[in-house]
Short mmCIF file of C-alpha atoms in Angstrom, two decimals:
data_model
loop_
_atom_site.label_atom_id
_atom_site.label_comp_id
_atom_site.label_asym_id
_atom_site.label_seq_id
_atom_site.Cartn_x
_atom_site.Cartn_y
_atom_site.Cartn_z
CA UNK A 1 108.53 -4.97 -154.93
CA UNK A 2 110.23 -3.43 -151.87
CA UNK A 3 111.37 -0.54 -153.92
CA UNK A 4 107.67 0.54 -155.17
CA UNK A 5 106.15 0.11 -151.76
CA UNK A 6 109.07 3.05 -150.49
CA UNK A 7 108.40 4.67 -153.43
CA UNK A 8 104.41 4.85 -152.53
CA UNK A 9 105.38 5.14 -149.30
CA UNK A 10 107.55 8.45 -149.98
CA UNK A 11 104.86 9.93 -152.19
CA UNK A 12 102.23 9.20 -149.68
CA UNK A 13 104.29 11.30 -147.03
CA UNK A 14 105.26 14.08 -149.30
CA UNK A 15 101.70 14.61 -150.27
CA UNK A 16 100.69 14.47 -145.95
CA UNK A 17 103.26 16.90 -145.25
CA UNK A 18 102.20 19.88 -148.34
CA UNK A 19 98.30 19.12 -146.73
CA UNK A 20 99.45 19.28 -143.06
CA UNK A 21 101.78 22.37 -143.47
CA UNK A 22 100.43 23.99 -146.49
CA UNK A 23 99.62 27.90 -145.76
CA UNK A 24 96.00 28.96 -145.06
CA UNK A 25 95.01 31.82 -146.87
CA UNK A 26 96.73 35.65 -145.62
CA UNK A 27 95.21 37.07 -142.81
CA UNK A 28 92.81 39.81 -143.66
CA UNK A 29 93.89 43.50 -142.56
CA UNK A 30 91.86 46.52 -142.83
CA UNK A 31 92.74 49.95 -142.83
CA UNK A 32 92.37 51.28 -139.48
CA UNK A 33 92.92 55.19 -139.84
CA UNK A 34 89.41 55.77 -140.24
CA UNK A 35 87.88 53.64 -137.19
CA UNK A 36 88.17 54.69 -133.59
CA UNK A 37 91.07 53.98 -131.71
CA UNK A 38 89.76 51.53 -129.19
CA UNK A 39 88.15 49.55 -132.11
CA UNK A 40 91.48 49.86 -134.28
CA UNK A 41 93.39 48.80 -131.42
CA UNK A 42 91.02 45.72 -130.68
CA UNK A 43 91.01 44.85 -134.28
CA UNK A 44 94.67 44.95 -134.55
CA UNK A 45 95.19 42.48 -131.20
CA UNK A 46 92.21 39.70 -132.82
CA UNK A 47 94.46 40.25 -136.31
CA UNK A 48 97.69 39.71 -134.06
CA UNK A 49 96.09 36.25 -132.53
CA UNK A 50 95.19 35.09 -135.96
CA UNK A 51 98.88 35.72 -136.94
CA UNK A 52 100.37 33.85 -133.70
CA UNK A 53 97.98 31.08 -134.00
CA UNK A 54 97.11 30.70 -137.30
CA UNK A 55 95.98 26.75 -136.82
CA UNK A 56 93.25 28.31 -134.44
CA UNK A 57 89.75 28.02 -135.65
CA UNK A 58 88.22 30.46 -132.47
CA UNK A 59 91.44 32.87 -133.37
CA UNK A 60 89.41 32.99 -137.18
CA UNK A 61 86.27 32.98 -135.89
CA UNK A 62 87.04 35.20 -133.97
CA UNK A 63 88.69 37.84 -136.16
CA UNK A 64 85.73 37.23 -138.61
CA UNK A 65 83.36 38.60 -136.10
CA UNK A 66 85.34 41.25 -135.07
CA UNK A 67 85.53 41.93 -138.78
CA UNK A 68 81.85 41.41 -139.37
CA UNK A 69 80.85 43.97 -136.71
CA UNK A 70 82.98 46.07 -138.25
CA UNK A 71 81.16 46.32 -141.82
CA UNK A 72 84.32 44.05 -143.59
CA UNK A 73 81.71 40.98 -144.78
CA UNK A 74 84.77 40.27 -147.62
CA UNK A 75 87.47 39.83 -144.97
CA UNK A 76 84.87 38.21 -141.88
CA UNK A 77 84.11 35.87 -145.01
CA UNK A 78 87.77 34.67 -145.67
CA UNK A 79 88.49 34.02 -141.91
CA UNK A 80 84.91 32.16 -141.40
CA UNK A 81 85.78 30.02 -144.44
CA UNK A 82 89.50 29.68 -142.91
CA UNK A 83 87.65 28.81 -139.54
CA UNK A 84 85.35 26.11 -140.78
CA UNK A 85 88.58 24.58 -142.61
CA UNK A 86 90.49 24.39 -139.27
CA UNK A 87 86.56 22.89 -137.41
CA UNK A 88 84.00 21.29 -139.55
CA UNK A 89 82.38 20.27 -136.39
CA UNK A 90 81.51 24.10 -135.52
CA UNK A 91 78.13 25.34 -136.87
CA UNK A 92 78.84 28.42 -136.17
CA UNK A 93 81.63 29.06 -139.36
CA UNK A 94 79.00 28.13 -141.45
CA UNK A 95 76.34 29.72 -139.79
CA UNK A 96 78.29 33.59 -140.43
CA UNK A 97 79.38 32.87 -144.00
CA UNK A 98 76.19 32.46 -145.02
CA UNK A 99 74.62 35.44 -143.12
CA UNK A 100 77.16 37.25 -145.16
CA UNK A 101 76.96 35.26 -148.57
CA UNK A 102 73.16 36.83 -148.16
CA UNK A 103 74.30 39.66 -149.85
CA UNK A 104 76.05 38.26 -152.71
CA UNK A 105 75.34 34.82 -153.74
CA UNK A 106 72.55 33.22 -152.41
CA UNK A 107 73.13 29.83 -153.66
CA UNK A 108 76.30 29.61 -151.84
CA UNK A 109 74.26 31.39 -148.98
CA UNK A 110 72.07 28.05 -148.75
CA UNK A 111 75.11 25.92 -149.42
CA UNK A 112 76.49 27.21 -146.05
CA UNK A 113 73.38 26.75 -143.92
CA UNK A 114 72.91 23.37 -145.06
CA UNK A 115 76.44 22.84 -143.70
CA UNK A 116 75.28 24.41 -140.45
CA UNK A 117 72.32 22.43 -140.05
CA UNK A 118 74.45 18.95 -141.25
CA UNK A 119 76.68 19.87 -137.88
CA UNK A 120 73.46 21.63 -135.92
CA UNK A 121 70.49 20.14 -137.27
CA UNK A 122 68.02 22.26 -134.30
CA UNK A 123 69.36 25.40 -135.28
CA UNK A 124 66.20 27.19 -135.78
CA UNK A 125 67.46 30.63 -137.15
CA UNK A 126 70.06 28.83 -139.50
CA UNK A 127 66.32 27.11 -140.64
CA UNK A 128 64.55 29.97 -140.95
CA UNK A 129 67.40 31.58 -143.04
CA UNK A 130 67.76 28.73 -145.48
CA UNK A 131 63.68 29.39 -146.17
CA UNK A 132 64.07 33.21 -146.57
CA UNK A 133 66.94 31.66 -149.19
CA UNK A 134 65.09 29.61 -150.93
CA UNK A 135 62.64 31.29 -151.43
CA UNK A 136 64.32 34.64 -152.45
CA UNK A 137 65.66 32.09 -155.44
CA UNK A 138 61.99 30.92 -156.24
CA UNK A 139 62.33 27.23 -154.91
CA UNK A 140 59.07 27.55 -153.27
CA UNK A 141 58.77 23.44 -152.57
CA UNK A 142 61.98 23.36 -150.47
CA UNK A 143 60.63 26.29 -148.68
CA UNK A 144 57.80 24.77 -147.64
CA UNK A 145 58.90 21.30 -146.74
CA UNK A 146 61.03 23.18 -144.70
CA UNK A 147 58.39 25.48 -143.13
CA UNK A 148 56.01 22.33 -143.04
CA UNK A 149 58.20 20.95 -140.83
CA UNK A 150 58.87 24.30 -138.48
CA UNK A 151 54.96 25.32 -138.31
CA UNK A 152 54.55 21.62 -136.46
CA UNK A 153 57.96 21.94 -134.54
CA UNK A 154 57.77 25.56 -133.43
CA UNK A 155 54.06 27.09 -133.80
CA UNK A 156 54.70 29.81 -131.38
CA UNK A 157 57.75 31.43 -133.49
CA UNK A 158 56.19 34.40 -135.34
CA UNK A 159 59.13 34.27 -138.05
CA UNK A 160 57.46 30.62 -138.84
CA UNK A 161 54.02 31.72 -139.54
CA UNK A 162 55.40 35.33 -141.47
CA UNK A 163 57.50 33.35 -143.80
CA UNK A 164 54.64 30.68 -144.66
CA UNK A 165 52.95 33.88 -145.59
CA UNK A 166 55.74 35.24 -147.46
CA UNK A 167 56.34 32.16 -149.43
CA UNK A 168 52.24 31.73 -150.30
CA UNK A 169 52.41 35.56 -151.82
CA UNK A 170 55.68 34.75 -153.53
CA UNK A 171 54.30 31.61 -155.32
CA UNK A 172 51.33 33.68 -156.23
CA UNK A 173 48.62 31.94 -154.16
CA UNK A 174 47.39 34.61 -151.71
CA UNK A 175 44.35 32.78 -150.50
CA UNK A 176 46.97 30.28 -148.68
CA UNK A 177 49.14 33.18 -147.32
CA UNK A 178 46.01 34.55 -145.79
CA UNK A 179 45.32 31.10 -144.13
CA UNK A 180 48.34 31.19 -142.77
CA UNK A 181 47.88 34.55 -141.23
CA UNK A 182 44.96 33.48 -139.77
CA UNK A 183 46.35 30.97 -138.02
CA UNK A 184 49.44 32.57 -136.49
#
Protein backbone atom coordinates (compact mmCIF):
# COMPACT_ATOMS: atom_id res chain seq x y z
CA UNK A 1 0.00 0.00 0.00
CA UNK A 2 2.81 2.35 1.06
CA UNK A 3 4.74 1.49 -2.00
CA UNK A 4 1.83 2.55 -4.61
CA UNK A 5 1.03 5.72 -2.78
CA UNK A 6 5.19 6.73 -3.46
CA UNK A 7 4.78 5.39 -6.58
CA UNK A 8 1.64 7.90 -7.36
CA UNK A 9 3.27 10.17 -5.45
CA UNK A 10 6.56 10.12 -7.76
CA UNK A 11 4.52 10.16 -10.93
CA UNK A 12 2.43 12.98 -9.70
CA UNK A 13 5.73 15.09 -9.19
CA UNK A 14 7.42 14.07 -12.34
CA UNK A 15 4.44 15.05 -14.33
CA UNK A 16 4.39 18.86 -12.05
CA UNK A 17 7.89 19.36 -12.77
CA UNK A 18 7.77 18.64 -17.13
CA UNK A 19 4.40 21.26 -16.75
CA UNK A 20 6.21 23.75 -14.44
CA UNK A 21 9.59 23.76 -16.38
CA UNK A 22 8.59 22.64 -19.73
CA UNK A 23 9.91 25.25 -22.55
CA UNK A 24 7.46 27.81 -24.02
CA UNK A 25 7.60 28.03 -27.53
CA UNK A 26 11.15 29.93 -29.25
CA UNK A 27 11.11 33.43 -29.18
CA UNK A 28 10.18 34.96 -32.46
CA UNK A 29 13.09 36.96 -34.35
CA UNK A 30 12.73 38.91 -37.41
CA UNK A 31 15.12 40.01 -39.79
CA UNK A 32 16.12 43.40 -39.00
CA UNK A 33 18.38 44.56 -42.04
CA UNK A 34 15.57 46.00 -43.74
CA UNK A 35 13.87 48.17 -40.79
CA UNK A 36 15.36 51.34 -39.46
CA UNK A 37 17.88 51.29 -37.00
CA UNK A 38 16.12 52.80 -34.06
CA UNK A 39 13.20 50.32 -34.67
CA UNK A 40 15.75 47.30 -35.19
CA UNK A 41 17.46 48.30 -32.18
CA UNK A 42 14.12 48.58 -30.08
CA UNK A 43 12.97 45.35 -31.48
CA UNK A 44 16.09 43.60 -30.65
CA UNK A 45 16.04 44.98 -26.69
CA UNK A 46 11.84 43.78 -26.35
CA UNK A 47 13.31 40.28 -28.12
CA UNK A 48 16.27 40.44 -25.48
CA UNK A 49 13.58 40.85 -22.41
CA UNK A 50 11.55 38.02 -23.74
CA UNK A 51 14.80 35.93 -23.72
CA UNK A 52 15.85 37.06 -19.99
CA UNK A 53 12.43 36.65 -18.74
CA UNK A 54 10.82 34.24 -20.59
CA UNK A 55 8.08 33.42 -17.61
CA UNK A 56 6.97 37.15 -18.23
CA UNK A 57 3.60 37.56 -19.72
CA UNK A 58 4.10 41.79 -20.22
CA UNK A 59 7.81 40.73 -21.65
CA UNK A 60 5.36 38.63 -24.50
CA UNK A 61 2.93 41.00 -24.67
CA UNK A 62 5.04 43.15 -25.05
CA UNK A 63 7.26 41.84 -27.85
CA UNK A 64 3.94 40.90 -29.65
CA UNK A 65 3.07 44.50 -29.95
CA UNK A 66 6.24 45.61 -30.82
CA UNK A 67 5.97 42.88 -33.41
CA UNK A 68 2.45 43.76 -34.41
CA UNK A 69 3.36 47.41 -35.14
CA UNK A 70 5.86 46.17 -37.02
CA UNK A 71 3.69 44.23 -39.78
CA UNK A 72 4.95 40.48 -38.14
CA UNK A 73 1.01 39.34 -37.21
CA UNK A 74 2.72 35.47 -37.41
CA UNK A 75 5.36 36.22 -34.77
CA UNK A 76 3.00 39.10 -32.51
CA UNK A 77 0.59 35.93 -32.73
CA UNK A 78 3.01 33.32 -31.13
CA UNK A 79 4.09 35.71 -28.27
CA UNK A 80 0.25 36.86 -27.59
CA UNK A 81 -0.65 33.15 -27.43
CA UNK A 82 2.68 32.62 -25.22
CA UNK A 83 1.38 35.72 -23.16
CA UNK A 84 -2.13 34.56 -22.46
CA UNK A 85 -0.47 31.06 -21.41
CA UNK A 86 1.76 32.81 -18.79
CA UNK A 87 -1.94 35.33 -17.72
CA UNK A 88 -5.32 34.04 -18.46
CA UNK A 89 -6.55 36.81 -16.33
CA UNK A 90 -5.29 39.52 -19.02
CA UNK A 91 -7.87 40.43 -21.73
CA UNK A 92 -5.65 42.01 -23.48
CA UNK A 93 -3.61 38.56 -24.99
CA UNK A 94 -6.74 37.63 -26.24
CA UNK A 95 -7.91 40.77 -27.28
CA UNK A 96 -4.53 41.09 -30.05
CA UNK A 97 -4.68 37.48 -31.23
CA UNK A 98 -7.81 37.86 -32.42
CA UNK A 99 -7.35 41.33 -34.07
CA UNK A 100 -4.73 39.39 -35.89
CA UNK A 101 -6.55 35.92 -36.37
CA UNK A 102 -8.97 38.55 -38.44
CA UNK A 103 -6.99 37.94 -41.25
CA UNK A 104 -6.75 34.31 -41.31
CA UNK A 105 -9.20 32.32 -39.46
CA UNK A 106 -12.07 33.88 -38.28
CA UNK A 107 -13.45 31.18 -36.23
CA UNK A 108 -10.47 31.17 -34.10
CA UNK A 109 -10.78 35.09 -34.42
CA UNK A 110 -14.20 34.78 -32.36
CA UNK A 111 -12.75 32.02 -30.23
CA UNK A 112 -10.26 34.66 -28.90
CA UNK A 113 -12.70 37.48 -28.22
CA UNK A 114 -14.96 35.33 -26.42
CA UNK A 115 -11.91 34.67 -24.21
CA UNK A 116 -11.48 38.42 -23.89
CA UNK A 117 -14.87 39.15 -23.00
CA UNK A 118 -14.96 35.79 -20.40
CA UNK A 119 -11.91 37.91 -18.53
CA UNK A 120 -13.44 41.60 -19.69
CA UNK A 121 -16.96 41.17 -20.19
CA UNK A 122 -17.46 45.50 -20.82
CA UNK A 123 -15.02 45.50 -23.40
CA UNK A 124 -16.96 47.23 -25.98
CA UNK A 125 -14.53 47.08 -29.04
CA UNK A 126 -13.65 43.32 -28.25
CA UNK A 127 -17.90 43.28 -28.67
CA UNK A 128 -18.12 45.02 -31.55
CA UNK A 129 -15.35 42.83 -33.15
CA UNK A 130 -16.89 39.52 -32.26
CA UNK A 131 -20.20 41.01 -34.34
CA UNK A 132 -18.13 42.16 -37.39
CA UNK A 133 -16.95 38.18 -36.87
CA UNK A 134 -19.88 36.71 -36.83
CA UNK A 135 -21.27 38.09 -39.11
CA UNK A 136 -18.45 38.00 -41.78
CA UNK A 137 -19.13 33.95 -41.15
CA UNK A 138 -22.99 34.40 -41.77
CA UNK A 139 -24.18 33.72 -38.08
CA UNK A 140 -26.48 36.55 -38.33
CA UNK A 141 -28.55 35.47 -34.87
CA UNK A 142 -25.41 35.72 -32.67
CA UNK A 143 -24.80 38.99 -34.29
CA UNK A 144 -27.73 40.37 -33.35
CA UNK A 145 -28.26 39.12 -29.85
CA UNK A 146 -25.12 40.64 -29.51
CA UNK A 147 -25.97 44.01 -31.14
CA UNK A 148 -29.49 43.75 -29.36
CA UNK A 149 -27.81 43.97 -26.40
CA UNK A 150 -25.16 46.99 -27.43
CA UNK A 151 -27.99 49.25 -29.25
CA UNK A 152 -29.72 49.30 -25.47
CA UNK A 153 -26.26 49.50 -23.63
CA UNK A 154 -24.47 52.02 -25.83
CA UNK A 155 -26.99 53.97 -28.29
CA UNK A 156 -24.65 56.79 -28.81
CA UNK A 157 -21.71 54.50 -30.38
CA UNK A 158 -22.00 54.97 -34.17
CA UNK A 159 -20.11 51.50 -34.76
CA UNK A 160 -23.44 50.03 -32.90
CA UNK A 161 -26.00 51.42 -35.14
CA UNK A 162 -23.49 50.85 -38.61
CA UNK A 163 -23.12 47.24 -37.82
CA UNK A 164 -27.01 46.64 -37.09
CA UNK A 165 -27.13 48.01 -40.56
CA UNK A 166 -24.47 45.91 -41.87
CA UNK A 167 -25.83 42.76 -40.46
CA UNK A 168 -29.72 43.65 -41.82
CA UNK A 169 -28.06 44.01 -45.58
CA UNK A 170 -26.01 40.91 -44.99
CA UNK A 171 -29.05 38.73 -44.00
CA UNK A 172 -30.79 40.17 -46.97
CA UNK A 173 -33.51 42.23 -45.24
CA UNK A 174 -32.79 45.85 -46.24
CA UNK A 175 -36.01 47.33 -45.03
CA UNK A 176 -34.59 46.58 -41.31
CA UNK A 177 -31.07 47.97 -42.12
CA UNK A 178 -32.78 51.12 -43.21
CA UNK A 179 -34.68 51.25 -39.81
CA UNK A 180 -31.77 51.07 -38.23
CA UNK A 181 -30.25 53.93 -40.05
CA UNK A 182 -32.96 55.89 -39.25
CA UNK A 183 -32.61 55.60 -35.92
CA UNK A 184 -28.88 56.18 -35.37
Amino acid sequence: MIAGLFVIVAIAAFWLSKMMFAPGPEVPSVDLSQISEPVARRLSEVRERVSTQPNSAEAWGEYGMYLMQHDRPSEALICFRRAAELDDNEARWPYYQGVILVQKDMQAAVTAFRETLRIQPDSLPCKLRLVSAWLTLGDFESARAQLLKLREASPRVAEVWEQGARLERLAGTPEAALTWLENA
